[in-house]
Coordinates of C-alpha atoms in Angstrom, one line a residue:
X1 CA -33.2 30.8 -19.7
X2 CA -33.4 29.7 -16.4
X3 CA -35.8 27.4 -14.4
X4 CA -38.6 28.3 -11.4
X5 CA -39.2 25.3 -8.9
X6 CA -42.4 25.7 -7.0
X7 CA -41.6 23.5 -3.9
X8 CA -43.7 22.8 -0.8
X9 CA -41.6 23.4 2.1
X10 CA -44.1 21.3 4.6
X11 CA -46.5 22.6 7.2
X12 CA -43.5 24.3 10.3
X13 CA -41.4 21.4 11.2
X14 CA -38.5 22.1 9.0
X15 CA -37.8 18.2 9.3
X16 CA -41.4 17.3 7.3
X17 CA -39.2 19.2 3.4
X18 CA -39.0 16.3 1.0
X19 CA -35.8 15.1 0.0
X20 CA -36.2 16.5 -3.8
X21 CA -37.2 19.9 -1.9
X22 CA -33.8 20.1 0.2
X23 CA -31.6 19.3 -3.1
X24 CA -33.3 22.6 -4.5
X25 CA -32.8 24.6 -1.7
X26 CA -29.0 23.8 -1.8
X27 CA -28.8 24.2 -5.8
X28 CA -30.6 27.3 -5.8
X29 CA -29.4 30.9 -7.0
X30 CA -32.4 32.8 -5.9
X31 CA -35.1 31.4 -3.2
X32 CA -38.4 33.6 -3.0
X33 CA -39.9 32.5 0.3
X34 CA -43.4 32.8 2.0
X35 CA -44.3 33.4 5.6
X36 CA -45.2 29.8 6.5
X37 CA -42.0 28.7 5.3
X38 CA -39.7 27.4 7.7
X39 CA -36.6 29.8 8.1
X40 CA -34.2 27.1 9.3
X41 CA -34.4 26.0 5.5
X42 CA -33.2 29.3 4.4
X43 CA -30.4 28.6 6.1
X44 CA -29.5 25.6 4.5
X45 CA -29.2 27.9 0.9
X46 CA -25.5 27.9 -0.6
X47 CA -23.5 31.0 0.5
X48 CA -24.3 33.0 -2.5
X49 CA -28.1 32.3 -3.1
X50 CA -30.6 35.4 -3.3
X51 CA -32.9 34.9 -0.2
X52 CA -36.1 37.3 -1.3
X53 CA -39.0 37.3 1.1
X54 CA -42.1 37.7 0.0
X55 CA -44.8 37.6 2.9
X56 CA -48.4 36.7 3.0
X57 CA -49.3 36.7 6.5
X58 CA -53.0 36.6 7.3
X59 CA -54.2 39.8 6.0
X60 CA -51.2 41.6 5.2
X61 CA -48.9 40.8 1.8
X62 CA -45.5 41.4 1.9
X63 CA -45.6 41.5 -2.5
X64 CA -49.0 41.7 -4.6
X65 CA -49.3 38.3 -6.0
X66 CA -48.5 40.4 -9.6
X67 CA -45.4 41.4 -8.0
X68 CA -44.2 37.7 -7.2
X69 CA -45.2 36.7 -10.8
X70 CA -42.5 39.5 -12.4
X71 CA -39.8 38.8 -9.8
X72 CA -40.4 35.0 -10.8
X73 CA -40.5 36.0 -14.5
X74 CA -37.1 38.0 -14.3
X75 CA -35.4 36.0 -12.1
X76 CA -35.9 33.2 -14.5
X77 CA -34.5 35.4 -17.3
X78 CA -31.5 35.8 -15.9
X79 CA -30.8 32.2 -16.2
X80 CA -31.2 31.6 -12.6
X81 CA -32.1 28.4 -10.8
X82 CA -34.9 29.6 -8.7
X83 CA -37.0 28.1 -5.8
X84 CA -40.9 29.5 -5.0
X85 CA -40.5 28.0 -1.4
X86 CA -44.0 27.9 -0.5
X87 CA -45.6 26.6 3.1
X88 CA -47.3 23.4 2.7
X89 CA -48.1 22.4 -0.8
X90 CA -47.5 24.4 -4.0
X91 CA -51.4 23.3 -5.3
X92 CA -53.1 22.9 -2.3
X93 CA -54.4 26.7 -1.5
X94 CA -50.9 28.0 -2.1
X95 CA -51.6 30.1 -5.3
X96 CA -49.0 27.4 -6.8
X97 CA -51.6 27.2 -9.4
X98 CA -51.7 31.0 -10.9
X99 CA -47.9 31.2 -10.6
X100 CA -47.5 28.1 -12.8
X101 CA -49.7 29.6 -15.4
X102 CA -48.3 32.8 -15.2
X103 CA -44.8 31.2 -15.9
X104 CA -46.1 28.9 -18.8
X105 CA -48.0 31.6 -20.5
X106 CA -44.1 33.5 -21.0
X107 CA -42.5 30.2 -21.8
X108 CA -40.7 29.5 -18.7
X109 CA -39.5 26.3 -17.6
X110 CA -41.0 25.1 -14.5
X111 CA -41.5 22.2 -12.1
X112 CA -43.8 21.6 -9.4
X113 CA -42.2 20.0 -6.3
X114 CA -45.4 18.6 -3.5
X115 CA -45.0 19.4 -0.4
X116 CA -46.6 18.0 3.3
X117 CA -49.3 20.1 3.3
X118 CA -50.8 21.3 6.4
X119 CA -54.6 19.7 5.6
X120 CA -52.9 16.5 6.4
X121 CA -49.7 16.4 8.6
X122 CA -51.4 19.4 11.2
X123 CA -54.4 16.8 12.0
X124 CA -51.7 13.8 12.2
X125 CA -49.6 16.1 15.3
X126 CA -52.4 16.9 17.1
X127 CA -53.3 13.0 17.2
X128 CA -56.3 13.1 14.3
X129 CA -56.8 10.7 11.7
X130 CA -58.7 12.4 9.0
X131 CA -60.2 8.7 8.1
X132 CA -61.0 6.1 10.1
X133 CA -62.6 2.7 9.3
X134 CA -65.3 3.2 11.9
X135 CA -66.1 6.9 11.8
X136 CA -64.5 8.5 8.4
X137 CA -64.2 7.5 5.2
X138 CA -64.3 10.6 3.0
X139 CA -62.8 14.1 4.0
X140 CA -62.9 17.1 2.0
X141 CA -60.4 20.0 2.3
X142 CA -62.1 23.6 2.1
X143 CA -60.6 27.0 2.0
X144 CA -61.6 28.9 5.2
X145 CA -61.0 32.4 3.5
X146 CA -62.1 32.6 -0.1
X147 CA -60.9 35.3 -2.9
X148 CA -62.1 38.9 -1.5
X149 CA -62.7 39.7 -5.5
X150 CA -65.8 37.0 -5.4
X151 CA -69.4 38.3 -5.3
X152 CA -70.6 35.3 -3.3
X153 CA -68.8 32.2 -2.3
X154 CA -68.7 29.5 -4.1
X155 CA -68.2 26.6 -1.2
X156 CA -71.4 23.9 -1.5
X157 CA -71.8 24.5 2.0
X158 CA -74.8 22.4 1.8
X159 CA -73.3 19.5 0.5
X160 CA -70.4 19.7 3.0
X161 CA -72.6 19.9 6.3
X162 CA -74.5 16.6 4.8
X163 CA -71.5 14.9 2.5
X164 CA -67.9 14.4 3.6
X165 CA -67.1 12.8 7.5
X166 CA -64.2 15.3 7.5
X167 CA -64.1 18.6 6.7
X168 CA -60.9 20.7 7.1
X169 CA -60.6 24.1 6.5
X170 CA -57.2 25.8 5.6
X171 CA -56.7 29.9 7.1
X172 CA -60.2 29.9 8.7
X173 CA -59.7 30.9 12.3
X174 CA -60.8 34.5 12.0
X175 CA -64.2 33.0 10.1
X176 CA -64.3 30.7 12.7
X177 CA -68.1 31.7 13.8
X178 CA -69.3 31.6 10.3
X179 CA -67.7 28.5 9.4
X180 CA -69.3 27.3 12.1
X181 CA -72.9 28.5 12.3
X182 CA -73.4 28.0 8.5
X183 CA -72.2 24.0 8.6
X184 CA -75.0 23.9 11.6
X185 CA -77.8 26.1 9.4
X186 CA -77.1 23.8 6.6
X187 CA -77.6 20.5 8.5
X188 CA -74.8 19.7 10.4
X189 CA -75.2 18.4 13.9
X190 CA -74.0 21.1 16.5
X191 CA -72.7 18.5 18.8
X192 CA -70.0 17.0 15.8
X193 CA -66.4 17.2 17.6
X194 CA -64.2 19.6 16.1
X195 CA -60.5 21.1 16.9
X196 CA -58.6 24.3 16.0
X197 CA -54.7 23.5 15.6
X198 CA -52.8 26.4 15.8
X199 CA -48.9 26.6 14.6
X200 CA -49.3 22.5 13.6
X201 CA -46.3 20.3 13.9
X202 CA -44.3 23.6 15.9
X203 CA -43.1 23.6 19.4
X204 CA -45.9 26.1 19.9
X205 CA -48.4 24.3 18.6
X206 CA -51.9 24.8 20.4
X207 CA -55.2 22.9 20.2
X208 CA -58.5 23.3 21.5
X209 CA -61.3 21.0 20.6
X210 CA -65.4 20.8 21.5
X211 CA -68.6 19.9 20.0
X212 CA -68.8 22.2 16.6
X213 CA -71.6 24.5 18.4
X214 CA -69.1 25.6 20.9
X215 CA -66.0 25.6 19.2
X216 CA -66.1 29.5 18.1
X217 CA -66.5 30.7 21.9
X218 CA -63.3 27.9 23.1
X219 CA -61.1 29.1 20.5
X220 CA -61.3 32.3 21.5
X221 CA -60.7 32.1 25.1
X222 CA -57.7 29.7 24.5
X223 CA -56.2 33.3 22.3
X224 CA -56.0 31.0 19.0
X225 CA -54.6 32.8 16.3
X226 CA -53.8 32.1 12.4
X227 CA -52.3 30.6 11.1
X228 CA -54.1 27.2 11.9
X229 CA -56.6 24.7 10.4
X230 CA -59.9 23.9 11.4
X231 CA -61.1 20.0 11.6
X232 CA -65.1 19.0 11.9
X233 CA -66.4 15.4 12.3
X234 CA -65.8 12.3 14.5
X235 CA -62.6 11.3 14.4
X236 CA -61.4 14.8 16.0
X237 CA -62.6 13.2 18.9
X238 CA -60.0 10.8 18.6
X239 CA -57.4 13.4 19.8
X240 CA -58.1 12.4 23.3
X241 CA -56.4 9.2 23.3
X242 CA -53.8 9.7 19.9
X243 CA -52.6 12.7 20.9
X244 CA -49.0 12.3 21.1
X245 CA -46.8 15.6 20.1
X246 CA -47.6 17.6 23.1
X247 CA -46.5 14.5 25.2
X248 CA -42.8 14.9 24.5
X249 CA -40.9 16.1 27.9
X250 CA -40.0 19.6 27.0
X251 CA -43.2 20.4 24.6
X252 CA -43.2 24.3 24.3
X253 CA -40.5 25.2 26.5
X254 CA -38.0 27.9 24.6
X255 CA -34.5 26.7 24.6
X256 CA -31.3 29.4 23.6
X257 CA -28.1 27.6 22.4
X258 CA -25.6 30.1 22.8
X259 CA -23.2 27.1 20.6
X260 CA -21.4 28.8 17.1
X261 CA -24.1 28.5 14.5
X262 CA -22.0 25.9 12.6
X263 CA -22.1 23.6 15.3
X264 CA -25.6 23.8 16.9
X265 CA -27.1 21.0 14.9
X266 CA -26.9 18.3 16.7
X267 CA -28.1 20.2 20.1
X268 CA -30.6 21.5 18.2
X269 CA -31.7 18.3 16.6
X270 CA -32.0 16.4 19.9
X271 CA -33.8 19.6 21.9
X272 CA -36.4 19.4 19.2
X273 CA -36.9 15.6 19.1
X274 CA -37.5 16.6 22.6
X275 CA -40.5 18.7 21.9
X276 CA -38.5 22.3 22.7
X277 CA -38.4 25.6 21.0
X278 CA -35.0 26.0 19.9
X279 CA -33.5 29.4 19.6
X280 CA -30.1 29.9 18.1
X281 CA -28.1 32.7 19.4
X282 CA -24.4 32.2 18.8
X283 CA -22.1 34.0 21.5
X284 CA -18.7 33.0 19.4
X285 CA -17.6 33.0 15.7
X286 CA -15.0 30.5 15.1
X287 CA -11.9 31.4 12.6
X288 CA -9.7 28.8 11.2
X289 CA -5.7 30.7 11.3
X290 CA -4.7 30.7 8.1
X291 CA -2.2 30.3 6.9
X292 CA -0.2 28.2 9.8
X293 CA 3.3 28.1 9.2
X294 CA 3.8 26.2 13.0
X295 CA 1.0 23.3 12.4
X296 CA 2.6 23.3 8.9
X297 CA 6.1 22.4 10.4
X298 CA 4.5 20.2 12.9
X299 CA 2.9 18.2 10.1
X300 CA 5.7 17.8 8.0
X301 CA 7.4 15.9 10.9
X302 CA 4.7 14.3 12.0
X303 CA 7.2 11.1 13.0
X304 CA 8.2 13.4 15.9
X305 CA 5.3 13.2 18.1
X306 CA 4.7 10.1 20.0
X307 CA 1.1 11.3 20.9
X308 CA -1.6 14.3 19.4
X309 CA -4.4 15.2 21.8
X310 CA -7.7 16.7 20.3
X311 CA -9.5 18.6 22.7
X312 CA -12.2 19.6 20.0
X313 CA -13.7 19.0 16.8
X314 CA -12.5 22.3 15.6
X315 CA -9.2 21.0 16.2
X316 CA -9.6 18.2 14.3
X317 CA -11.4 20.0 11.2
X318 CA -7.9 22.5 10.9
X319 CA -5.8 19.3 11.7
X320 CA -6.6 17.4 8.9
X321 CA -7.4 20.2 6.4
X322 CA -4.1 21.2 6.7
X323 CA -3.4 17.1 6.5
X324 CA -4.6 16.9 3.3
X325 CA -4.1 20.2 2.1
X326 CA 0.0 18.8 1.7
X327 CA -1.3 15.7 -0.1
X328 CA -0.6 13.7 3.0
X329 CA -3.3 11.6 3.8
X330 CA -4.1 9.0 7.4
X331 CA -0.7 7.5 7.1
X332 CA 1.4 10.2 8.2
X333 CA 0.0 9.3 11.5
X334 CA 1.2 5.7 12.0
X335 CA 2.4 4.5 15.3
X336 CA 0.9 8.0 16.8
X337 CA -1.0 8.0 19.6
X338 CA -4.5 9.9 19.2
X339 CA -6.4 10.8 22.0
X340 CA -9.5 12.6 21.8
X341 CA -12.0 14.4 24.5
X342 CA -14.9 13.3 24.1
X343 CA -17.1 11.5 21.7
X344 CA -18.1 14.4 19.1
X345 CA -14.2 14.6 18.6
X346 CA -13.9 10.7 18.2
X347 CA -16.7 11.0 15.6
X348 CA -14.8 13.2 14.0
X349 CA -11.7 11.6 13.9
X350 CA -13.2 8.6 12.6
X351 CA -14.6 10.2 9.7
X352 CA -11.2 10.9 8.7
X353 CA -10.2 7.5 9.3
X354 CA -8.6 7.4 12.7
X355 CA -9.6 5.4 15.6
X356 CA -8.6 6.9 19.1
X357 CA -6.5 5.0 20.8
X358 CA -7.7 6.3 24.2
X359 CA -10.6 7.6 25.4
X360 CA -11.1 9.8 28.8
X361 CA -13.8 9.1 30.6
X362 CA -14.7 12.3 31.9
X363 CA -14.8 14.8 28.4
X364 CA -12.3 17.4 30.0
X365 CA -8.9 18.2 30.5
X366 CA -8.7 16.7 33.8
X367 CA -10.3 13.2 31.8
X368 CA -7.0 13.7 29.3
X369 CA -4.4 13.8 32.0
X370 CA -6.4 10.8 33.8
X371 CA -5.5 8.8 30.3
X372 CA -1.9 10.3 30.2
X373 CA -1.1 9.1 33.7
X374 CA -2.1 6.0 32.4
X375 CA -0.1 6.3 29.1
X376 CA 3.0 7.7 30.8
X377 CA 4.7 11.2 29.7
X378 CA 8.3 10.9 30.8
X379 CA 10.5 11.7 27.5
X380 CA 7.6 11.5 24.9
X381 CA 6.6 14.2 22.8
X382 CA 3.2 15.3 22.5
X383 CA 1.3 17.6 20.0
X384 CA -1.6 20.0 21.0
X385 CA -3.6 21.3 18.4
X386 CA -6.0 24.1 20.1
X387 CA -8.0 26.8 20.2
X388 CA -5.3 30.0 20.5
X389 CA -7.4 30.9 24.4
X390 CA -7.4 27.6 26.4
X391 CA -6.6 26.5 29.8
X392 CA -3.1 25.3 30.1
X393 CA -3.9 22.3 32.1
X394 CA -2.9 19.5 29.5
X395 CA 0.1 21.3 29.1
X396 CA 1.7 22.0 32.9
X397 CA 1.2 18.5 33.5
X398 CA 2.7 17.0 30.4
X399 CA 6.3 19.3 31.2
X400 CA 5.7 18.4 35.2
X401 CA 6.1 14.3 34.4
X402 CA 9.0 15.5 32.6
X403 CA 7.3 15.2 28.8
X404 CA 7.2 17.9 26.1
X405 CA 4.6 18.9 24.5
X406 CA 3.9 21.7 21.4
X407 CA 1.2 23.6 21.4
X408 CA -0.5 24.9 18.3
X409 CA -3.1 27.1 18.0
X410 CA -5.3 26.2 14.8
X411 CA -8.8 28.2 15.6
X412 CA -9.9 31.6 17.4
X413 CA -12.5 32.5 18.7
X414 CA -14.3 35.8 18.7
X415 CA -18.0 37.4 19.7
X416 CA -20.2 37.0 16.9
X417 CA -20.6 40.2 14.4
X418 CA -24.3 40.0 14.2
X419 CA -26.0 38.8 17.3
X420 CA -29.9 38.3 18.1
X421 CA -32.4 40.4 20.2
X422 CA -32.7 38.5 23.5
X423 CA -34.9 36.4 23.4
X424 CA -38.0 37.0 26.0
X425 CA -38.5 34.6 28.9
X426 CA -36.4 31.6 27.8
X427 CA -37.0 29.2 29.8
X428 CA -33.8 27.4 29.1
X429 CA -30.3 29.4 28.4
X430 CA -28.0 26.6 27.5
X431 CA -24.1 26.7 28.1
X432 CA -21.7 24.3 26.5
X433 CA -17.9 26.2 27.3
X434 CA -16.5 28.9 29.5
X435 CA -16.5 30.7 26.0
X436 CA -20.2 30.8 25.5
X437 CA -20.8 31.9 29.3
X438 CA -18.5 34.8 28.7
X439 CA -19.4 36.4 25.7
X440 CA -23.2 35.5 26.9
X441 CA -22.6 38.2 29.5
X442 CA -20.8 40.4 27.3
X443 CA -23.5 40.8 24.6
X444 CA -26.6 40.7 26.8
X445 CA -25.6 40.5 30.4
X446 CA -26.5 38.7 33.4
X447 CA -30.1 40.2 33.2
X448 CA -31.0 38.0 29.9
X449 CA -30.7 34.9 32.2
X450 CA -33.5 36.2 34.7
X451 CA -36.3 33.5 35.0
X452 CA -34.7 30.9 32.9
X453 CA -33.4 27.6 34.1
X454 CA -29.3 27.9 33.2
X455 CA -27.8 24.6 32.0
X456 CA -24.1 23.6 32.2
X457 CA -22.7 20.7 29.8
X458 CA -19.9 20.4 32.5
X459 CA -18.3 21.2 36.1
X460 CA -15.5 23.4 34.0
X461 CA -18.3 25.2 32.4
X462 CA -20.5 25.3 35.9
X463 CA -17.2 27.1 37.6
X464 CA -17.4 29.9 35.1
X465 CA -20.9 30.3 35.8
X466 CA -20.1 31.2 38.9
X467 CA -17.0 33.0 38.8
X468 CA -19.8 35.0 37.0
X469 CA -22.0 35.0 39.8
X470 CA -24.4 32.6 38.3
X471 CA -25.6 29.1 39.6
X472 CA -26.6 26.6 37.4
X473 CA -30.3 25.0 37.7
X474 CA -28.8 22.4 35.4
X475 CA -25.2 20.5 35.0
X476 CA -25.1 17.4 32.8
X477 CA -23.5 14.5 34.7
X478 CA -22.3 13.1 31.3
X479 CA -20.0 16.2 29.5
X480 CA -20.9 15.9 25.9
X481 CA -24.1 17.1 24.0
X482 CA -26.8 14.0 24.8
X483 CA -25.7 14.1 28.3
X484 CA -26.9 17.8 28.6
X485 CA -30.0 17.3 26.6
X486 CA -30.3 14.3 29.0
X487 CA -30.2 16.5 32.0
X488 CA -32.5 19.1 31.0
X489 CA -35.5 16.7 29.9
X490 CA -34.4 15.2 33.7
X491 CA -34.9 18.6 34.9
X492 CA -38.0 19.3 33.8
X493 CA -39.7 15.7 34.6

């Protein structure tokens, strides 16, 4: 018998999962997933998991809540470890609830794992403390769209529009109106503040606010659309000096990293901490060669090479897989110089337990020579692990001073075989290699970039741009990742 894990996967940010809700994810066999779950955790499954989706967007189920129950039920039989990845919290208007009792009623094992739920964290981004020691100190969280099956609601709407200081109602924009006019029939004062949030804690999040008479008639202007939460009483009026998530430099702007999948989390990380809308579409696939009889031969003698040169982090990954691979471990590379390109490649290296001896201070291969000038090349050996296309800079100037140098390719790289729809009116395409620029063109063409600010990580990268018959809004005056992200939010202050 196998086990179901209901599990909260937050309100949107993807960041907001708890840690006991990532450790499922990653251990799970089969993941049944809602609409308001983030997809970037679905990518974070093991290789093999089941990814089912099961809906529930406003109005419109993907599976009949029966339907979950049985896929949950045989799933379970099969002795499978299986996540209910559910937006927000598993008990808080999340049907958590029905699909526990379902499970225990056939004697299945199952845990409940909270999650952020929206009724608290969607308030908190759009700068609204549900309590406050001068204007809240009770708040009450309501459904904004009760069971269809019910003859007549059973909400004390009474009691709400004279009890709690907060009200906040979950999946009530398209009651909006009613919500509204029956908290005023009942007692409420039409001037209370209130806010809509829609797509809380998202890079599209949206917020209007206005006195609780008016509030329908905003909304609507504004286009707000589920899914979002609605929040009545005085703190909401708060918002206009905590509001702090829409502040962020590139708040809502939509950002396309064209960087292989594998290697876009860091860019990613720091474009969202940023406030942007990142949108992953990988223009290469990387391949390790395998197997490599020349870096083989080249790491059996290892003693041979007076210096190795990284010029990426793929390099290093193949490098020291193949290291270790031959039981051979940091040693092998005593009294060898190291030099790496830039600082994602030192990182790198010093996770494997090597400290660069040298570092360039421009990340290309004009900042390498620049340190092998320095060095001196004039009858020392010199080992190149690369990608199998590269410019052959590093390697003319190396036999020019009269030094020799081995190249080994360890990687390829290759368009993607399942690429993304263009993404409509970026407003940032991001380019981190001549690679990426390239295969950009290839797979959608120059078109794509129309309207969107075009951002370079470097002047090698900038000069295939316009080889391409592109020019850069955007070059980053540092060449590594923070120094681009550094140069867009510059851009766009």
């Amino acid at each position: 018998m196998g086990k179901v894990y209901l599990v909260g996967a937050g309100p949107g940010d993807f960041k907001l999962i708890t840690l006991r809700g990532l450790e499922l994810i990653r251990q799970a066999d089969v993941i049944i997933y809602d609409n308001l779950a983030n997809k970037e955790l679905i990518l974070l499954a093991k290789d093999k998991a089941e990814l089912i989706y099961a809906g529930k967007k406003a109005s419109r189920h993907e599976l009949p809540q029966k339907d979950i129950n049985a896929l949950l039920l045989k799933k379970a039989r099969e002795n499978a470890v299986v996540v209910r990845l559910k937006g927000g919290d598993p008990f808080i208007f999340g049907r958590g609830g029905e699909e526990a009792e379902f499970l225990a009623g056939h004697g299945i094992p199952c845990e409940v794992v909270p999650g952020i739920t929206s009724a608290i964290s969607v308030p908190a981004y759009a700068g609204i403390p549900l309590t406050h020691r001068e204007r809240a100190s009770t708040v009450a969280f309501i459904t904004g769209h009760e069971d269809e099956k019910k003859t007549a609601s059973t909400i004390k709407w009474h009691e709400l529009a004279n009890g709690p200081d907060t009200l906040v109602f979950l999946m009530g924009i398209k009651n909006l109106d009613l919500i509204a006019g029956r908290l005023i029939r009942e007692g409420r004062d039409p001037a209370t503040p209130a806010c809509v949030v829609q797509s809380g804690t998202l890079p599209t999040q949206k917020v209007v606010s206005g006195r609780l008479s008016e509030i329908g008639p905003i909304a609507k202007r504004a286009g707000i659309k589920p899914p979002g939460i609605i929040i009545v009483g005085a703190v909401s009026a708060l918002r206009e000096k905590l509001a702090w998530f829409e502040k962020r430099p590139l708040f809502g702007k939509k950002v396309v990293i064209t960087r292989p999948h594998h290697q876009s989390m860091k860019l990613a990380n720091l474009l969202s901490e940023n406030g942007a809308q990142v949108i992953r579409m990988p223009t290469i696939e990387i391949s390790v060669i395998a197997p490599n009889k020349k870096l083989s031969r080249a790491i059996e003698l290892p003693g041979s090479y007076d210096c190795i040169i990284f010029t990426s982090v793929n390099g290093v990954s193949a490098f020291f897989d193949t290291l270790f691979g031959k039981g051979k471990d940091t040693r092998s590379l005593h009294g060898i110089t190291v030099i790496p390109i830039g600082d994602a490649t030192a990182s790198l290296l010093a996770a494997r337990g090597i400290i660069p001896d040298r570092m360039p201070q421009q990340f290309t291969s004009e900042g390498i020579i620049e340190v092998l000038e320095g060095l001196g090349v004039k009858g020392k050996r010199f080992l190149l692990p690369r990608a199998k296309e590269a410019r052959d800079i590093i390697v003319e100037f190396i036999t020019s001073k009269g030094g020799a140098c081995d190249v080994v390719p360890v990687y390829k790289t290759r368009l993607p075989k399942k690429t993304n729809p263009p993404v409509e009116k970026p407003d940032i395409v991001t380019f981190t290699s001549s690679s990426t620029v390239a295969n950009f063109i290839k797979l959608y063409g120059k078109d794509a970039l129309k309207g969107a600010a075009v951002a370079s990580i470097g002047p090698v990268t900038t000069k295939t741009l316009k080889t391409h018959g592109l020019q850069p809004s955007i070059e980053a005056r540092r060449y590594d990742i923070p120094g681009l992200v550094e140069a867009i939010v510059e851009y766009f202050k």
